mmCIF file of C-alpha atoms in Angstrom:
data_model
loop_
_atom_site.group_PDB
_atom_site.id
_atom_site.type_symbol
_atom_site.label_atom_id
_atom_site.label_comp_id
_atom_site.label_asym_id
_atom_site.label_seq_id
_atom_site.Cartn_x
_atom_site.Cartn_y
_atom_site.Cartn_z
ATOM 1 C CA ALA A 74 -13.252 -5.775 47.631
ATOM 2 C CA SER A 75 -15.867 -3.455 47.777
ATOM 3 C CA ALA A 76 -16.784 -3.159 44.036
ATOM 4 C CA ARG A 77 -17.203 -7.096 44.182
ATOM 5 C CA ALA A 78 -19.430 -6.777 46.832
ATOM 6 C CA LEU A 79 -21.938 -4.707 45.195
ATOM 7 C CA GLY A 80 -22.067 -7.256 42.467
ATOM 8 C CA LYS A 81 -20.288 -8.267 39.151
ATOM 9 C CA GLY A 82 -20.439 -4.945 36.867
ATOM 10 C CA ASN A 83 -23.943 -4.081 37.908
ATOM 11 C CA SER A 84 -23.114 -0.860 39.700
ATOM 12 C CA PRO A 85 -21.491 2.193 38.201
ATOM 13 C CA PHE A 86 -18.361 2.086 40.778
ATOM 14 C CA ALA A 87 -17.711 -1.715 39.720
ATOM 15 C CA GLN A 88 -17.728 -0.669 36.023
ATOM 16 C CA ALA A 89 -15.281 1.965 36.317
ATOM 17 C CA LEU A 90 -12.744 -0.352 37.994
ATOM 18 C CA GLU A 91 -13.253 -2.672 35.011
ATOM 19 C CA PRO A 92 -10.062 -2.599 32.742
ATOM 20 C CA SER A 93 -10.864 -1.534 29.300
ATOM 21 C CA LYS A 94 -11.011 -4.050 26.871
ATOM 22 C CA ALA A 95 -10.392 -4.102 22.970
ATOM 23 C CA THR A 96 -12.653 -4.490 20.389
ATOM 24 C CA PHE A 97 -10.686 -7.219 18.861
ATOM 25 C CA ASP A 98 -7.998 -9.410 20.446
ATOM 26 C CA TRP A 99 -4.884 -8.165 19.111
ATOM 27 C CA ARG A 100 -3.218 -11.614 19.459
ATOM 28 C CA LYS A 101 -5.712 -12.984 16.888
ATOM 29 C CA VAL A 102 -4.892 -10.317 14.976
ATOM 30 C CA ILE A 103 -1.265 -11.234 14.669
ATOM 31 C CA ARG A 104 -2.143 -14.949 14.426
ATOM 32 C CA SER A 105 -4.727 -14.311 11.537
ATOM 33 C CA GLY A 106 -1.408 -12.446 9.814
ATOM 34 C CA PHE A 107 0.681 -15.578 10.053
ATOM 35 C CA GLU A 108 -2.125 -18.136 9.182
ATOM 36 C CA ALA A 109 -2.994 -16.004 6.143
ATOM 37 C CA GLY A 110 0.682 -16.433 5.138
ATOM 38 C CA MET A 111 0.634 -20.067 5.789
ATOM 39 C CA ASN A 112 -2.883 -20.323 3.279
ATOM 40 C CA SER A 113 -0.781 -18.421 0.392
ATOM 41 C CA ALA A 114 0.211 -20.624 -2.186
ATOM 42 C CA GLY A 115 4.003 -21.517 -1.774
ATOM 43 C CA TYR A 116 6.958 -23.015 -3.858
ATOM 44 C CA ASP A 117 9.552 -23.066 -1.392
ATOM 45 C CA ARG A 118 10.558 -26.937 -1.097
ATOM 46 C CA GLN A 119 10.031 -29.873 -3.605
ATOM 47 C CA THR A 120 8.426 -32.990 -1.869
ATOM 48 C CA TYR A 121 7.624 -36.281 -2.892
ATOM 49 C CA SER A 122 4.820 -36.653 -0.198
ATOM 50 C CA ARG A 123 2.604 -34.168 -2.573
ATOM 51 C CA ARG A 124 2.201 -35.080 -6.202
ATOM 52 C CA ASN A 125 3.155 -32.589 -9.050
ATOM 53 C CA ARG A 126 -0.205 -31.085 -10.055
ATOM 54 C CA ARG A 127 0.865 -31.459 -13.714
ATOM 55 C CA ASN A 128 1.729 -35.015 -13.388
ATOM 56 C CA PRO A 129 -1.637 -36.789 -11.943
ATOM 57 C CA GLU A 130 -0.828 -40.164 -12.997
ATOM 58 C CA GLY A 131 2.252 -42.199 -13.755
ATOM 59 C CA CYS A 132 5.754 -41.689 -12.850
ATOM 60 C CA LEU A 133 5.694 -39.687 -9.657
ATOM 61 C CA LEU A 134 7.122 -36.527 -10.097
ATOM 62 C CA PRO A 135 7.937 -34.147 -7.061
ATOM 63 C CA GLY A 136 5.530 -31.388 -6.114
ATOM 64 C CA TRP A 137 6.109 -28.143 -4.079
ATOM 65 C CA GLN A 138 5.210 -27.447 -0.562
ATOM 66 C CA GLU A 139 5.297 -24.022 1.485
ATOM 67 C CA CYS A 140 7.594 -24.511 4.310
ATOM 68 C CA ALA A 141 8.661 -20.911 5.219
ATOM 69 C CA PRO A 142 6.042 -18.202 5.240
ATOM 70 C CA LYS A 143 7.494 -14.657 4.931
ATOM 71 C CA ILE A 144 5.497 -12.042 7.157
ATOM 72 C CA ALA A 145 5.840 -8.658 7.450
ATOM 73 C CA ILE A 146 4.923 -6.587 10.555
ATOM 74 C CA CYS A 147 4.670 -2.745 10.561
ATOM 75 C CA PHE A 148 4.902 -0.617 13.715
ATOM 76 C CA ASP A 149 3.884 3.088 13.686
ATOM 77 C CA VAL A 150 5.674 4.089 16.588
ATOM 78 C CA SER A 151 4.407 8.063 16.250
ATOM 79 C CA GLY A 152 2.828 7.929 19.462
ATOM 80 C CA SER A 153 -0.207 5.905 18.826
ATOM 81 C CA MET A 154 1.121 2.702 20.716
ATOM 82 C CA SER A 155 2.526 2.692 24.370
ATOM 83 C CA ALA A 156 5.730 0.906 25.255
ATOM 84 C CA GLU A 157 3.889 -1.957 26.791
ATOM 85 C CA TRP A 158 1.805 -2.691 23.717
ATOM 86 C CA ARG A 159 4.703 -2.304 21.305
ATOM 87 C CA CYS A 160 6.920 -4.922 23.631
ATOM 88 C CA ALA A 161 3.962 -7.220 23.883
ATOM 89 C CA ILE A 162 3.333 -7.386 20.174
ATOM 90 C CA MET A 163 6.859 -7.972 19.472
ATOM 91 C CA ALA A 164 6.813 -10.606 21.888
ATOM 92 C CA GLU A 165 3.892 -12.619 20.464
ATOM 93 C CA SER A 166 5.327 -12.045 17.139
ATOM 94 C CA ILE A 167 8.493 -14.341 18.355
ATOM 95 C CA LYS A 168 6.338 -16.837 19.848
ATOM 96 C CA LEU A 169 4.329 -17.307 16.452
ATOM 97 C CA ALA A 170 7.159 -16.808 14.284
ATOM 98 C CA SER A 171 8.508 -20.070 15.999
ATOM 99 C CA LEU A 172 5.164 -21.991 16.164
ATOM 100 C CA TYR A 173 4.808 -21.671 12.189
ATOM 101 C CA SER A 174 8.382 -21.870 11.273
ATOM 102 C CA ALA A 175 7.909 -18.239 9.895
ATOM 103 C CA ARG A 176 10.548 -15.513 8.332
ATOM 104 C CA VAL A 177 9.364 -12.017 10.336
ATOM 105 C CA TYR A 178 10.817 -8.966 8.579
ATOM 106 C CA TRP A 179 9.725 -5.923 10.882
ATOM 107 C CA VAL A 180 9.311 -2.190 10.018
ATOM 108 C CA ALA A 181 9.083 0.813 12.488
ATOM 109 C CA HIS A 182 7.992 3.971 10.982
ATOM 110 C CA THR A 183 6.766 7.560 11.867
ATOM 111 C CA ASP A 184 7.047 9.842 8.934
ATOM 112 C CA ARG A 185 9.982 7.836 7.702
ATOM 113 C CA VAL A 186 11.534 4.564 8.770
ATOM 114 C CA VAL A 187 13.061 4.697 12.056
ATOM 115 C CA ALA A 188 14.450 1.002 12.522
ATOM 116 C CA SER A 189 13.638 -2.163 10.591
ATOM 117 C CA GLY A 190 15.339 -5.911 10.475
ATOM 118 C CA TRP A 191 14.601 -9.394 10.388
ATOM 119 C CA LEU A 192 13.170 -10.861 14.123
ATOM 120 C CA SER A 193 15.749 -13.475 15.153
ATOM 121 C CA GLY A 194 15.290 -15.188 18.564
ATOM 122 C CA GLU A 195 14.497 -13.046 22.248
ATOM 123 C CA LYS A 196 17.859 -11.452 22.303
ATOM 124 C CA GLY A 197 16.914 -9.943 18.562
ATOM 125 C CA ALA A 198 13.646 -8.969 20.052
ATOM 126 C CA LEU A 199 14.699 -7.028 22.585
ATOM 127 C CA SER A 200 17.318 -5.102 20.586
ATOM 128 C CA ALA A 201 15.002 -4.307 18.194
ATOM 129 C CA THR A 202 12.221 -3.331 20.558
ATOM 130 C CA GLN A 203 14.827 -0.812 22.141
ATOM 131 C CA GLU A 204 15.864 0.437 19.036
ATOM 132 C CA ALA A 205 12.677 0.820 17.011
ATOM 133 C CA PHE A 206 10.431 2.188 19.926
ATOM 134 C CA SER A 207 12.564 5.122 21.209
ATOM 135 C CA HIS A 208 11.285 7.335 18.200
ATOM 136 C CA THR A 209 8.372 9.862 18.260
ATOM 137 C CA GLY A 210 7.205 11.941 15.007
ATOM 138 C CA GLY A 211 4.466 12.081 12.728
ATOM 139 C CA THR A 212 2.965 9.503 10.797
ATOM 140 C CA ASP A 213 3.514 8.591 6.957
ATOM 141 C CA CYS A 214 3.993 4.992 6.138
ATOM 142 C CA GLN A 215 4.958 5.518 2.332
ATOM 143 C CA GLU A 216 9.108 4.808 2.963
ATOM 144 C CA ALA A 217 8.039 1.551 5.369
ATOM 145 C CA TYR A 218 6.005 0.007 2.474
ATOM 146 C CA GLU A 219 8.569 0.904 0.004
ATOM 147 C CA LEU A 220 11.117 -1.139 2.261
ATOM 148 C CA ILE A 221 9.032 -3.894 2.641
ATOM 149 C CA ARG A 222 8.384 -4.222 -0.984
ATOM 150 C CA LYS A 223 11.828 -3.979 -1.899
ATOM 151 C CA SER A 224 12.814 -6.706 1.043
ATOM 152 C CA GLY A 225 11.197 -9.817 -0.532
ATOM 153 C CA SER A 226 8.121 -11.261 -1.437
ATOM 154 C CA PHE A 227 6.046 -11.196 1.409
ATOM 155 C CA ASP A 228 3.100 -13.791 1.931
ATOM 156 C CA SER A 229 0.843 -11.337 4.515
ATOM 157 C CA MET A 230 1.520 -7.988 6.364
ATOM 158 C CA ILE A 231 0.056 -6.511 9.578
ATOM 159 C CA HIS A 232 0.217 -3.276 10.414
ATOM 160 C CA PHE A 233 -0.406 -1.505 13.656
ATOM 161 C CA THR A 234 -1.228 1.984 13.206
ATOM 162 C CA ASP A 235 -3.407 4.801 14.218
ATOM 163 C CA CYS A 236 -4.823 4.958 10.694
ATOM 164 C CA ASP A 237 -3.654 8.609 10.495
ATOM 165 C CA VAL A 238 -2.120 7.874 6.803
ATOM 166 C CA GLY A 239 -2.897 9.485 3.916
ATOM 167 C CA PRO A 240 -2.844 8.757 0.553
ATOM 168 C CA TRP A 241 -2.285 4.974 1.525
ATOM 169 C CA PRO A 242 0.254 3.398 -0.093
ATOM 170 C CA GLU A 243 -0.596 0.210 -2.761
ATOM 171 C CA MET A 244 -0.091 -3.500 -0.726
ATOM 172 C CA PRO A 245 3.556 -4.554 -0.506
ATOM 173 C CA SER A 246 2.410 -8.113 -0.197
ATOM 174 C CA ARG A 247 0.054 -10.539 -1.008
ATOM 175 C CA LYS A 248 -2.544 -10.120 2.037
ATOM 176 C CA LEU A 249 -2.512 -6.902 4.484
ATOM 177 C CA ILE A 250 -4.442 -6.852 7.634
ATOM 178 C CA VAL A 251 -4.493 -2.969 9.219
ATOM 179 C CA ALA A 252 -4.641 -2.981 12.780
ATOM 180 C CA GLY A 253 -6.331 0.259 13.763
ATOM 181 C CA LEU A 254 -5.184 1.538 17.255
ATOM 182 C CA GLY A 255 -7.166 3.994 19.245
ATOM 183 C CA LEU A 256 -9.624 5.080 21.450
ATOM 184 C CA ASN A 257 -12.675 4.216 18.825
ATOM 185 C CA GLY A 258 -10.398 1.566 17.467
ATOM 186 C CA GLY A 259 -8.505 3.514 14.882
ATOM 187 C CA GLU A 260 -10.655 5.404 11.839
ATOM 188 C CA PRO A 261 -8.294 5.375 8.478
ATOM 189 C CA ARG A 262 -8.313 8.988 7.123
ATOM 190 C CA SER A 263 -7.875 7.730 3.836
ATOM 191 C CA LYS A 264 -9.068 4.503 1.841
ATOM 192 C CA ILE A 265 -7.063 1.685 2.902
ATOM 193 C CA PRO A 266 -6.027 -0.637 -0.249
ATOM 194 C CA GLU A 267 -8.776 -2.556 -1.747
ATOM 195 C CA ARG A 268 -8.051 -5.838 -0.504
ATOM 196 C CA ALA A 269 -6.619 -4.885 2.450
ATOM 197 C CA LYS A 270 -8.430 -5.976 5.753
ATOM 198 C CA LEU A 271 -9.216 -3.601 8.371
ATOM 199 C CA VAL A 272 -9.398 -4.457 12.124
ATOM 200 C CA ARG A 273 -10.332 -2.197 14.794
ATOM 201 C CA ILE A 274 -8.673 -2.373 18.343
ATOM 202 C CA GLU A 275 -9.934 -0.257 20.989
ATOM 203 C CA THR A 276 -6.841 0.845 23.147
ATOM 204 C CA PRO A 277 -6.519 3.297 26.011
ATOM 205 C CA LEU A 278 -3.705 5.145 24.408
#
């Protein structure tokens, strides 16, 4: 009340009471990963509502359409994210998986893979959160990326990490978004893959 009486953030006292804000909204980061997956060329199901590109005229032959994008989400649980952030990100992923009819595969890693699986419903997300986020340790995503590569062909992948990785593995999916978390938005210790996109998310971790 005293801070509000002094003005809308004009005084040092009022500004000190303002909650810290991310440099980029983490929800938008997750959504952009799903949208990137939707934009990938897909061959999941034949349909007569889309003409085959090799058959522009004459008899209508079925084309192909994307109907179930596959998204991978990688969590660095070496201590770079609080439990509240981890649970919130997992919950948002479940919501978007339902919205986009997407299949979501998650991997949690320290300097090794500590847990992984396919997200399936709220109960699945809860058990995944409890299983994955009870670990801590160093940071190395080599094993996590290799597991994702072996688990299927993914349209896009989002990696939440403090970026203390080196050297960075090759991209295990068609598109990769590196969500750098930290006080300054996560500064990679080594060069990220060439076609990957880095988004810095400033967090009070």
